[in-house]
Amino acid sequence: MALSLTHQIGSLAGTPVPDTSAGESSTSSATVSAAAVWKSPSANIRCAARKPDPAGADALSPPLTPCRSPSFTGIRPDLSVACKAFATDTAANPSETDEAERAYREGGKGGKSGEGGVPVYVMMPLDSVTWGNGVNRKKAVNAAMMALKSAGVEGIMMDVWWGLVEREKPGEYNWGGYRELLEMAKKHGLKVQAVMSFHQCGGNVGDSCTIPLPKWVVEEINNDPDLAYTDQWGRRNYEYLSLGCDTLPVLKGRTPVQCYADFMRAFRDNFKNLLGDTIVISPNFSIIDTIQEIQVGMGPAGELRYPSYPEQNGTWRFPGIGAFQCYDKYMLSSLKAAAEDAGKPEWGSTGPRDAGEYNNWPEDTPFFRKEGGGWNSEYGEFFLTWYSKMLLDHGERILTTAKSIFEDTGVKISVKVAGIHWHYGTRSHAAELTAGYYNTRFRDGYIPIAEMLARHGAIFNFTCIEMRDHEQPQDALCAPEKLVKQVALATQKAKVPLAGENALPRYDEYAHKQILKASQLNVDEDSGEKEMCAFTYLRMNPHLFQPDNWRKFVAFVKKMKEGKSARKCWEQVEREAEHFVHVSQPLVQEAAVALSQ
């Protein structure tokens, strides 16, 4: 028997919810047969016919009241996606139902392509696909997708884990759970940002589960530990393969870059019927493909960086400066060659030995201190140039491959860059340097990244968009707002689209308003009508669907989609959002009743 909606939605957080319904027993997550891997592709496009907005759509609804439907009796109010966020005690009349159905299909007003504004995506739970290659908590996810669509959300972001799909043997892919999840998104009219996740899940901020690298990759690392990033104390990091071995056939005859390429190619071939862009034929008709964007993972947490601040086992704590990750034999071999080319062979035997430890602050170390620090010396310039260039070359190699694979599919390519905002106010920007971003008070480290992305037509995806300077520890000279502005200027200079994410879960209006402000890219007098090309919200979970959080989120999505030219105040948008929630209620209630049976 199906679990109740409380269990389905509550389980999104990955924590069990006690079953209080008599006579019901828990059911395990569904698995997909081998046939799902070879499922014949369906039609290549989906057509969406759109009706003009009905008159009177902007009228305000009656005040919302708790749901009194007997179908929802006993459901915990803090975990209900639909009945508490959308419910009113008034039955919907036919015109409201028609409007709700139109809103559900279109994602609400302002959701049509070409109308400006910033589309909002929502990250799926990290464990959306099970070890058995099925959809985890499928009924809960289905109900949540319906709610997100009716709120005006553009789509979802999902991690496609290398460690799940190619888990057992090289070149043997099982896409079962992902095909099912993508078909669910297609059914609900949600677009998808698919992340090629070549990293381990577990050990970073917000990681709620553990998904290691493929078994056969782990075996190779065990045979050759230098395939893992290594710090100066010999500590290995298994989140992501060292970029020092990118072009060496260390994975059963293939290079890591070849493995990434084969994975992306297999993804393209298996989901070619879902890949593409939205083609607007007329104001009321468009052709829509589900997978709109491929975000290519390039390091820990899917970000283009070194694993310089690993939280696992308490190695690093915020706001420590982190540590350089260049001590595996492949990285040291590259460093040695670079030093010899520079005529300084003595610089090639090791990285900086005076850069402190993970939890030091800049002034604790000879290398990062502001006066006479090694970072600002001839040696420091050599080392940091080499270290950051290795990261840029890594990005260049993978982007070149990704672009060739997805070139004729119509999807966008994006790369995620970490928002390392602590110690940003110091001269050396130590935490950014250890991560591979050669950004100091005297040098812009984000322009080279933006220029590299520009060469491949990729999107620059940046985090910490929700943060304000004064919310962070001032003694650590944190400055997320200044950092976001610097990145925005770099992307504008390189003519690269900028997208954003929030680094930590936030449900309050204060954070929403900061995201809205940052997304408008008012960074200089030449900003004009520029806006972020998209924003991805962290993350689908029970807290998002609590009534107060849900109403604030709907208002936030509506305001983002109105864009830079919007003239409505926040309070007016909230009133309109309440109306939107009200008219969408019949659809979500229908889904909730079906799921609770």
Coordinates of C-alpha atoms in Angstrom, one line a residue:
M1 CA 0.0 0.0 0.0
A2 CA 1.3 3.5 -0.8
L3 CA 2.7 5.6 2.0
S4 CA 0.9 8.7 3.1
L5 CA 1.8 12.1 1.6
T6 CA 3.4 12.9 4.9
H7 CA 5.8 10.1 4.5
Q8 CA 6.4 10.7 0.8
I9 CA 7.2 14.4 1.2
G10 CA 8.9 14.1 4.6
S11 CA 11.3 11.5 3.1
L12 CA 12.7 14.1 0.7
A13 CA 15.1 15.1 3.4
G14 CA 16.4 11.6 3.6
T15 CA 15.1 11.2 7.2
P16 CA 12.5 8.6 8.2
V17 CA 9.1 9.7 9.2
P18 CA 7.2 7.4 11.6
D19 CA 4.3 5.6 10.0
T20 CA 1.2 6.3 12.0
S21 CA -1.4 5.0 9.6
A22 CA -2.9 1.7 10.8
G23 CA -2.6 -1.3 8.6
E24 CA 0.0 0.2 6.3
S25 CA 3.5 -1.2 5.7
S26 CA 6.5 0.5 4.3
T27 CA 7.4 -0.2 0.7
S28 CA 10.9 -0.2 -0.7
S29 CA 12.0 2.1 -3.5
A30 CA 11.1 1.0 -6.9
T31 CA 13.8 -0.5 -9.1
V32 CA 14.0 -0.5 -12.9
S33 CA 14.6 -3.6 -14.9
A34 CA 17.4 -3.9 -17.4
A35 CA 14.8 -3.2 -20.2
A36 CA 14.6 0.4 -18.9
V37 CA 18.2 1.0 -19.9
W38 CA 17.4 0.1 -23.5
K39 CA 14.0 1.7 -23.7
S40 CA 13.3 2.9 -27.2
P41 CA 13.3 6.7 -27.5
S42 CA 9.9 8.4 -27.8
A43 CA 9.1 11.3 -30.0
N44 CA 11.8 13.9 -30.2
I45 CA 9.7 16.9 -29.2
R46 CA 6.8 17.9 -27.1
C47 CA 4.4 20.6 -28.2
A48 CA 2.7 22.9 -25.8
A49 CA -0.2 24.9 -27.0
R50 CA -0.8 28.0 -24.8
K51 CA -4.1 29.8 -24.3
P52 CA -4.3 33.6 -23.8
D53 CA -4.6 34.5 -20.1
P54 CA -8.2 34.7 -19.0
A55 CA -9.6 38.0 -17.9
G56 CA -9.6 38.8 -14.3
A57 CA -6.6 36.6 -13.5
D58 CA -5.0 39.3 -11.3
A59 CA -7.9 39.6 -8.9
L60 CA -7.1 38.9 -5.3
S61 CA -8.3 35.7 -3.7
P62 CA -10.1 35.4 -0.3
P63 CA -7.9 35.0 2.7
L64 CA -6.3 31.5 2.9
T65 CA -7.6 29.2 5.6
P66 CA -6.5 25.7 6.8
C67 CA -7.6 22.9 4.6
R68 CA -10.7 21.1 6.0
S69 CA -10.9 18.4 3.4
P70 CA -11.4 14.9 5.1
S71 CA -8.8 13.6 2.6
F72 CA -6.1 15.4 4.5
T73 CA -7.0 14.6 8.1
G74 CA -4.0 13.7 10.1
I75 CA -1.4 14.9 7.7
R76 CA 1.5 16.8 9.5
P77 CA 1.2 20.5 8.5
D78 CA 4.9 21.0 8.3
L79 CA 5.5 18.3 5.7
S80 CA 2.6 18.7 3.3
V81 CA 3.5 19.9 -0.2
A82 CA 0.0 20.5 -1.4
C83 CA -2.8 20.6 1.0
K84 CA -1.4 23.3 3.4
A85 CA 0.4 25.4 0.9
F86 CA -2.4 25.5 -1.6
A87 CA -5.5 24.9 0.4
T88 CA -8.5 27.2 0.9
D89 CA -11.9 26.3 2.4
T90 CA -13.6 27.4 -0.8
A91 CA -14.4 24.9 -3.5
A92 CA -12.9 25.8 -6.9
N93 CA -15.5 26.8 -9.5
P94 CA -15.0 25.7 -13.1
S95 CA -13.3 29.0 -14.2
E96 CA -10.8 28.7 -11.3
T97 CA -10.1 25.1 -12.3
D98 CA -9.5 26.1 -15.9
E99 CA -7.1 28.8 -14.8
A100 CA -5.3 26.4 -12.5
E101 CA -4.8 23.9 -15.2
R102 CA -3.5 26.6 -17.6
A103 CA -1.2 27.8 -14.8
Y104 CA 0.0 24.3 -14.1
R105 CA 0.9 23.7 -17.8
E106 CA 2.6 27.1 -18.3
G107 CA 4.2 27.5 -14.9
G108 CA 2.3 30.7 -14.1
K109 CA 2.3 34.1 -15.7
G110 CA 5.6 35.4 -17.0
G111 CA 6.8 31.8 -17.7
K112 CA 6.8 32.1 -21.4
S113 CA 10.0 32.2 -23.3
G114 CA 11.3 35.6 -24.4
E115 CA 9.4 37.6 -21.8
G116 CA 12.6 38.5 -19.8
G117 CA 13.1 38.0 -16.1
V118 CA 15.2 35.2 -14.4
P119 CA 13.9 31.7 -14.6
V120 CA 14.1 29.7 -11.4
Y121 CA 15.1 26.1 -11.1
V122 CA 15.1 23.9 -8.0
M123 CA 17.7 21.4 -7.1
M124 CA 16.5 17.8 -6.6
P125 CA 17.6 15.8 -3.6
L126 CA 21.1 14.3 -3.9
D127 CA 19.8 10.8 -3.6
S128 CA 16.9 11.1 -6.1
V129 CA 18.1 7.9 -7.8
T130 CA 18.5 4.7 -5.7
W131 CA 21.4 2.2 -5.7
G132 CA 19.0 -0.1 -7.5
N133 CA 18.7 2.5 -10.3
G134 CA 15.1 3.5 -9.5
V135 CA 13.6 6.8 -8.5
N136 CA 13.8 7.3 -4.7
R137 CA 10.6 8.4 -3.0
K138 CA 8.9 8.5 -6.4
K139 CA 5.4 9.5 -5.3
A140 CA 6.8 12.3 -3.1
V141 CA 8.9 13.6 -5.9
N142 CA 6.0 13.5 -8.3
A143 CA 3.8 15.5 -5.9
A144 CA 6.7 18.0 -5.4
M145 CA 7.2 18.4 -9.1
M146 CA 3.5 19.2 -9.6
A147 CA 3.7 21.8 -6.8
L148 CA 6.9 23.4 -8.3
K149 CA 5.4 23.6 -11.7
S150 CA 2.2 25.3 -10.5
A151 CA 4.3 27.8 -8.6
G152 CA 5.9 29.0 -11.8
V153 CA 9.3 27.2 -11.4
E154 CA 11.0 26.8 -14.7
G155 CA 12.5 23.4 -14.0
I156 CA 14.7 21.2 -11.8
M157 CA 18.4 20.5 -11.5
M158 CA 19.5 16.9 -11.0
D159 CA 22.8 15.2 -10.3
V160 CA 23.6 12.4 -12.7
W161 CA 26.1 10.4 -10.6
W162 CA 29.0 8.7 -12.4
G163 CA 29.2 6.5 -9.3
L164 CA 25.7 5.2 -9.9
V165 CA 25.4 4.9 -13.6
E166 CA 28.8 3.4 -14.4
R167 CA 29.2 1.8 -11.0
E168 CA 30.2 -1.8 -11.7
K169 CA 32.3 -1.9 -14.9
P170 CA 33.9 0.6 -17.3
G171 CA 31.6 1.4 -20.2
E172 CA 28.6 -0.4 -18.7
Y173 CA 25.9 2.2 -18.0
N174 CA 22.6 1.9 -16.3
W175 CA 20.4 4.9 -16.8
G176 CA 17.2 3.4 -15.5
G177 CA 16.4 5.7 -12.6
Y178 CA 17.4 8.8 -14.6
R179 CA 15.1 7.9 -17.5
E180 CA 12.2 7.5 -15.1
L181 CA 13.0 10.8 -13.4
L182 CA 13.4 12.7 -16.7
E183 CA 10.1 11.3 -17.9
M184 CA 8.4 12.6 -14.7
A185 CA 9.9 16.0 -15.4
K186 CA 8.7 15.9 -19.0
K187 CA 5.2 14.9 -17.9
H188 CA 5.0 17.9 -15.6
G189 CA 6.4 20.3 -18.2
L190 CA 9.6 21.0 -16.2
K191 CA 12.8 21.7 -17.9
V192 CA 16.0 20.0 -16.6
Q193 CA 19.5 21.1 -15.8
A194 CA 21.4 17.8 -15.8
V195 CA 24.7 17.8 -13.8
M196 CA 27.4 15.4 -15.0
S197 CA 28.5 14.6 -11.5
F198 CA 32.0 13.0 -11.8
H199 CA 32.7 13.6 -8.1
Q200 CA 31.9 11.8 -4.9
C201 CA 28.8 12.8 -2.9
G202 CA 29.6 13.0 0.8
G203 CA 32.1 15.2 2.7
N204 CA 30.9 18.7 1.6
V205 CA 28.4 21.2 2.9
G206 CA 24.9 19.9 2.6
D207 CA 25.8 16.4 1.5
S208 CA 23.0 14.2 3.0
C209 CA 24.2 10.9 1.5
T210 CA 27.3 9.1 0.3
I211 CA 27.8 8.1 -3.3
P212 CA 31.4 7.2 -4.0
L213 CA 33.2 7.1 -7.4
P214 CA 32.6 4.0 -9.5
K215 CA 33.9 0.8 -7.9
W216 CA 36.4 0.2 -10.7
V217 CA 37.8 3.7 -10.3
V218 CA 38.2 3.2 -6.6
E219 CA 40.1 0.0 -7.3
E220 CA 42.5 1.9 -9.6
I221 CA 43.0 4.6 -6.9
N222 CA 43.7 1.8 -4.3
N223 CA 46.3 0.5 -6.7
D224 CA 47.8 3.9 -7.4
P225 CA 46.9 6.4 -4.5
D226 CA 48.5 9.2 -6.5
L227 CA 45.4 9.3 -8.7
A228 CA 43.8 11.1 -5.7
Y229 CA 44.5 14.8 -4.8
T230 CA 47.1 15.0 -2.1
D231 CA 48.1 17.7 0.4
Q232 CA 51.6 18.4 1.8
W233 CA 51.1 16.0 4.7
G234 CA 50.2 13.1 2.4
R235 CA 46.5 13.2 3.1
R236 CA 44.6 11.8 0.1
N237 CA 41.2 13.2 -1.0
Y238 CA 38.9 10.8 -2.9
E239 CA 36.2 13.3 -3.9
Y240 CA 37.5 13.7 -7.5
L241 CA 40.4 12.3 -9.5
S242 CA 43.5 14.5 -9.6
L243 CA 43.6 16.7 -12.7
G244 CA 47.3 15.9 -12.9
C245 CA 46.4 12.6 -14.5
D246 CA 43.8 14.0 -16.9
T247 CA 45.5 12.8 -20.1
L248 CA 47.1 9.6 -18.8
P249 CA 45.6 6.1 -19.5
V250 CA 45.3 5.3 -15.8
L251 CA 41.7 4.0 -15.7
K252 CA 41.9 0.5 -17.3
G253 CA 43.4 1.9 -20.5
R254 CA 41.4 5.1 -20.7
T255 CA 42.3 8.6 -19.5
P256 CA 40.0 10.3 -17.0
V257 CA 39.0 12.9 -19.7
Q258 CA 38.1 10.0 -22.0
C259 CA 36.0 8.4 -19.3
Y260 CA 34.1 11.7 -18.7
A261 CA 33.6 12.0 -22.5
D262 CA 32.3 8.5 -22.9
F263 CA 29.9 9.1 -20.0
M264 CA 28.6 12.3 -21.6
R265 CA 28.3 10.7 -25.0
A266 CA 26.3 7.8 -23.6
F267 CA 24.0 10.2 -21.8
R268 CA 23.5 12.1 -25.0
D269 CA 22.7 8.9 -27.0
N270 CA 20.3 7.6 -24.4
F271 CA 18.4 10.8 -23.9
K272 CA 18.6 12.4 -27.3
N273 CA 14.8 12.4 -27.5
L274 CA 14.8 14.8 -24.5
L275 CA 17.7 17.1 -25.4
G276 CA 17.3 20.5 -26.8
D277 CA 16.1 24.1 -26.4
T278 CA 12.6 25.7 -26.4
I279 CA 11.7 27.0 -29.9
V280 CA 9.0 29.7 -29.8
I281 CA 6.9 29.4 -32.9
S282 CA 4.3 32.0 -31.9
P283 CA 3.2 33.7 -28.7
N284 CA 0.8 30.9 -28.0
F285 CA 2.8 27.9 -29.3
S286 CA 6.2 26.5 -28.7
I287 CA 8.2 23.3 -29.1
I288 CA 9.8 22.2 -25.8
D289 CA 12.5 19.7 -25.1
T290 CA 13.1 18.6 -21.5
I291 CA 16.9 18.8 -21.0
Q292 CA 17.9 22.4 -21.5
E293 CA 21.3 22.5 -19.9
I294 CA 24.2 20.2 -19.2
Q295 CA 26.4 21.3 -16.2
V296 CA 29.7 19.6 -16.5
G297 CA 31.3 18.6 -13.2
M298 CA 34.9 19.6 -12.9
G299 CA 35.9 19.0 -9.3
P300 CA 34.6 18.4 -5.8
A301 CA 31.0 19.3 -5.3
G302 CA 30.9 19.5 -9.1
E303 CA 32.8 22.8 -9.0
L304 CA 35.8 23.9 -11.0
R305 CA 38.3 24.0 -8.1
Y306 CA 40.7 21.9 -6.0
P307 CA 39.4 20.1 -2.9
S308 CA 41.2 22.6 -0.7
Y309 CA 38.7 22.8 2.1
P310 CA 37.4 19.2 2.8
E311 CA 35.0 19.0 5.7
Q312 CA 35.1 15.3 5.9
N313 CA 36.6 14.0 9.2
G314 CA 36.9 17.5 10.5
T315 CA 39.9 18.3 8.3
W316 CA 38.7 21.8 7.5
R317 CA 36.4 24.2 9.4
F318 CA 35.0 27.5 8.2
P319 CA 36.7 30.0 7.8
G320 CA 40.1 28.3 7.5
I321 CA 42.3 29.1 4.5
G322 CA 42.5 25.5 3.3
A323 CA 45.6 23.9 1.8
F324 CA 47.2 23.5 -1.7
Q325 CA 46.4 20.1 -3.4
C326 CA 49.4 19.5 -5.6
Y327 CA 51.4 16.8 -3.9
D328 CA 50.5 13.7 -5.9
K329 CA 53.2 12.5 -8.2
Y330 CA 51.4 13.6 -11.3
M331 CA 51.0 17.2 -10.1
L332 CA 54.5 17.3 -8.9
S333 CA 55.8 16.0 -12.2
S334 CA 54.0 18.9 -13.9
L335 CA 55.4 21.4 -11.4
K336 CA 58.9 20.1 -12.0
A337 CA 58.6 20.6 -15.7
A338 CA 57.2 24.1 -15.3
A339 CA 60.0 25.1 -13.0
E340 CA 62.6 23.9 -15.4
D341 CA 60.9 25.8 -18.3
A342 CA 61.1 28.9 -16.1
G343 CA 64.8 28.4 -15.5
K344 CA 64.2 27.8 -11.7
P345 CA 64.5 24.0 -11.2
E346 CA 64.8 24.5 -7.5
W347 CA 61.1 25.6 -7.4
G348 CA 59.9 22.3 -8.9
S349 CA 60.4 19.8 -6.1
T350 CA 57.5 20.9 -3.9
G351 CA 54.7 23.4 -3.3
P352 CA 54.9 26.2 -0.7
R353 CA 56.0 24.8 2.7
D354 CA 55.1 27.9 4.7
A355 CA 51.4 28.2 3.7
G356 CA 50.1 27.0 7.0
E357 CA 47.4 24.4 7.7
Y358 CA 43.8 24.0 6.8
N359 CA 42.4 26.0 9.7
N360 CA 45.0 28.8 9.8
W361 CA 44.2 32.4 8.9
P362 CA 46.3 34.4 6.4
E363 CA 48.3 36.3 9.0
D364 CA 49.2 33.0 10.7
T365 CA 51.4 32.1 7.7
P366 CA 54.5 33.5 6.1
F367 CA 53.1 32.7 2.6
F368 CA 49.7 34.5 2.9
R369 CA 50.5 37.4 5.3
K370 CA 49.9 40.8 3.9
E371 CA 53.4 42.2 4.5
G372 CA 56.2 40.3 2.8
G373 CA 54.0 37.3 2.1
G374 CA 55.3 34.7 -0.3
W375 CA 52.2 35.0 -2.4
N376 CA 53.5 38.4 -3.6
S377 CA 57.0 37.3 -4.4
E378 CA 58.6 36.1 -7.7
Y379 CA 58.3 32.5 -6.5
G380 CA 54.7 33.0 -5.4
E381 CA 53.7 34.4 -8.8
F382 CA 55.3 31.4 -10.5
F383 CA 53.7 28.8 -8.3
L384 CA 50.2 30.4 -8.2
T385 CA 50.3 30.9 -12.0
W386 CA 51.1 27.3 -12.5
Y387 CA 48.6 26.0 -10.0
S388 CA 45.7 28.1 -11.4
K389 CA 46.7 27.4 -15.0
M390 CA 46.5 23.6 -14.3
L391 CA 42.9 24.2 -13.2
L392 CA 42.1 26.3 -16.2
D393 CA 43.6 23.7 -18.6
H394 CA 41.5 21.0 -16.9
G395 CA 38.4 23.0 -17.6
E396 CA 39.5 23.7 -21.1
R397 CA 40.0 20.0 -21.8
I398 CA 36.6 18.9 -20.5
L399 CA 34.7 21.8 -22.1
T400 CA 36.3 21.1 -25.5
T401 CA 35.0 17.5 -25.2
A402 CA 31.6 18.5 -23.8
K403 CA 31.1 21.0 -26.6
S404 CA 31.9 18.5 -29.3
I405 CA 29.5 15.9 -27.8
F406 CA 26.5 18.2 -27.3
E407 CA 27.2 20.6 -30.1
D408 CA 24.2 19.7 -32.3
T409 CA 21.7 19.0 -29.6
G410 CA 20.6 22.5 -28.7
V411 CA 21.4 22.2 -25.0
K412 CA 23.4 24.9 -23.1
I413 CA 26.7 24.0 -21.4
S414 CA 27.5 25.4 -17.9
V415 CA 30.3 25.2 -15.4
K416 CA 30.0 25.9 -11.7
V417 CA 32.5 28.0 -9.8
A418 CA 32.6 28.2 -6.0
G419 CA 31.8 31.3 -4.1
I420 CA 34.8 31.4 -1.7
H421 CA 34.0 34.6 0.1
W422 CA 36.0 34.2 3.4
H423 CA 39.2 36.2 3.7
Y424 CA 38.1 38.1 0.5
G425 CA 38.9 41.4 2.3
T426 CA 42.6 40.4 2.8
R427 CA 45.3 41.2 0.3
S428 CA 46.2 37.6 -0.5
H429 CA 42.7 36.1 -0.7
A430 CA 44.2 32.9 0.7
A431 CA 41.2 30.7 0.6
E432 CA 40.6 31.4 -3.1
L433 CA 44.3 30.8 -3.9
T434 CA 44.4 27.3 -2.3
A435 CA 41.2 26.5 -4.3
G436 CA 42.9 27.4 -7.5
Y437 CA 41.5 30.9 -8.2
Y438 CA 44.5 33.3 -8.6
N439 CA 42.6 36.2 -7.3
T440 CA 44.3 38.8 -5.0
R441 CA 43.9 42.5 -4.3
F442 CA 46.2 43.2 -7.2
R443 CA 45.0 40.5 -9.7
D444 CA 41.6 39.5 -11.0
G445 CA 41.4 35.7 -11.0
Y446 CA 37.8 35.4 -12.4
I447 CA 38.4 37.0 -15.8
P448 CA 40.6 34.1 -17.0
I449 CA 37.9 31.7 -16.0
A450 CA 35.2 33.7 -17.7
E451 CA 37.3 34.0 -20.8
M452 CA 37.9 30.3 -20.9
L453 CA 34.1 29.7 -20.7
A454 CA 33.5 32.3 -23.4
R455 CA 35.7 30.4 -25.8
H456 CA 33.3 27.5 -25.5
G457 CA 30.0 29.4 -25.3
A458 CA 29.5 28.1 -21.7
I459 CA 27.5 29.6 -18.8
F460 CA 29.3 30.8 -15.7
N461 CA 27.4 29.4 -12.7
F462 CA 28.3 31.0 -9.4
T463 CA 27.3 30.4 -5.8
C464 CA 26.7 32.4 -2.6
I465 CA 24.2 34.7 -4.4
E466 CA 22.0 34.9 -1.3
M467 CA 24.6 36.1 1.1
R468 CA 25.2 39.6 2.4
D469 CA 28.5 40.9 3.7
H470 CA 27.3 41.8 7.2
E471 CA 25.8 38.3 7.8
Q472 CA 29.2 36.7 7.7
P473 CA 32.0 36.8 10.3
Q474 CA 33.6 40.2 9.9
D475 CA 36.8 39.2 11.6
A476 CA 37.3 36.7 8.7
L477 CA 36.8 39.7 6.3
C478 CA 34.0 37.8 4.4
A479 CA 32.6 39.7 1.5
P480 CA 30.2 37.7 -0.6
E481 CA 28.4 40.7 -2.1
K482 CA 31.7 42.2 -3.3
L483 CA 32.8 38.8 -4.6
V484 CA 29.5 38.4 -6.6
K485 CA 30.0 41.9 -8.0
Q486 CA 33.5 41.1 -9.1
V487 CA 32.4 37.9 -10.8
A488 CA 29.5 39.7 -12.5
L489 CA 31.9 42.3 -13.9
A490 CA 34.3 39.6 -15.1
T491 CA 31.4 37.8 -17.0
Q492 CA 30.3 41.0 -18.6
K493 CA 33.8 41.8 -19.7
A494 CA 34.1 38.3 -21.2
K495 CA 30.6 38.4 -22.6
V496 CA 29.6 35.2 -20.8
P497 CA 26.1 34.5 -19.4
L498 CA 26.0 34.4 -15.6
A499 CA 23.7 32.1 -13.6
G500 CA 23.5 31.8 -9.8
E501 CA 22.8 29.5 -6.9
N502 CA 22.4 29.9 -3.2
A503 CA 25.2 28.2 -1.3
L504 CA 23.1 27.4 1.8
P505 CA 19.3 26.7 2.2
R506 CA 17.4 29.9 2.9
Y507 CA 13.6 30.4 3.1
D508 CA 13.4 34.0 4.4
E509 CA 12.4 37.1 2.4
Y510 CA 15.7 38.8 3.4
A511 CA 17.6 36.2 1.4
H512 CA 15.1 36.2 -1.4
K513 CA 15.5 40.0 -1.8
Q514 CA 19.3 39.6 -1.9
I515 CA 19.0 37.0 -4.6
L516 CA 16.7 39.2 -6.6
K517 CA 19.0 42.2 -6.2
A518 CA 22.1 40.2 -7.3
S519 CA 20.3 38.6 -10.2
Q520 CA 19.6 42.0 -11.7
L521 CA 23.4 42.6 -12.3
N522 CA 23.3 46.3 -11.5
V523 CA 27.1 46.4 -11.1
D524 CA 28.0 49.4 -13.2
E525 CA 26.6 52.1 -15.5
D526 CA 26.8 49.8 -18.5
S527 CA 24.7 47.0 -17.0
G528 CA 21.6 48.1 -18.8
E529 CA 19.0 45.4 -19.1
K530 CA 21.4 42.6 -18.3
E531 CA 20.2 39.9 -15.9
M532 CA 21.3 36.5 -14.8
C533 CA 20.3 33.9 -17.3
A534 CA 18.9 31.5 -14.6
F535 CA 18.9 30.9 -10.8
T536 CA 18.9 27.5 -9.2
Y537 CA 17.4 27.2 -5.7
L538 CA 18.8 24.9 -3.1
R539 CA 16.9 22.5 -2.5
M540 CA 13.7 20.4 -2.8
N541 CA 13.0 19.3 0.8
P542 CA 10.2 19.3 3.4
H543 CA 11.1 22.8 4.7
L544 CA 10.5 24.4 1.3
F545 CA 6.9 23.1 1.4
Q546 CA 6.0 24.4 4.9
P547 CA 3.1 26.8 4.4
D548 CA 4.9 30.0 5.3
N549 CA 8.0 29.1 3.4
W550 CA 6.0 28.0 0.4
R551 CA 4.0 31.3 0.1
K552 CA 7.3 33.2 0.3
F553 CA 8.9 31.0 -2.3
V554 CA 6.0 31.4 -4.8
A555 CA 6.2 35.2 -4.4
F556 CA 10.0 35.0 -4.9
V557 CA 9.6 33.0 -8.1
K558 CA 7.1 35.4 -9.5
K559 CA 9.3 38.4 -8.7
M560 CA 12.3 36.8 -10.3
K561 CA 10.3 36.0 -13.5
E562 CA 9.1 39.6 -13.7
G563 CA 12.7 40.7 -14.1
K564 CA 14.5 43.9 -13.9
S565 CA 11.7 46.1 -15.4
A566 CA 9.2 45.1 -12.7
R567 CA 7.4 48.0 -11.0
K568 CA 5.5 46.0 -8.4
C569 CA 6.4 46.2 -4.8
W570 CA 7.1 43.0 -2.8
E571 CA 3.8 43.2 -0.9
Q572 CA 1.8 43.3 -4.1
V573 CA 3.7 40.4 -5.5
E574 CA 2.9 38.4 -2.3
R575 CA -0.8 39.2 -2.7
E576 CA -0.8 38.0 -6.3
A577 CA 1.2 34.9 -5.2
E578 CA -1.5 34.1 -2.7
H579 CA -4.0 34.2 -5.5
F580 CA -1.9 32.0 -7.6
V581 CA -1.5 29.5 -4.8
H582 CA -5.3 29.6 -4.3
V583 CA -6.3 28.9 -8.0
S584 CA -3.7 26.1 -8.3
Q585 CA -5.1 24.3 -5.3
P586 CA -7.5 21.9 -7.1
L587 CA -4.6 20.4 -9.2
V588 CA -2.3 19.8 -6.2
Q589 CA -5.2 18.6 -4.0
E590 CA -6.0 16.0 -6.7
A591 CA -2.4 14.8 -6.7
A592 CA -2.2 14.7 -2.9
V593 CA -5.5 12.7 -2.6
A594 CA -4.2 10.2 -5.2
L595 CA -0.9 9.8 -3.4
S596 CA -2.4 9.3 0.0
Q597 CA -4.6 6.4 -1.1

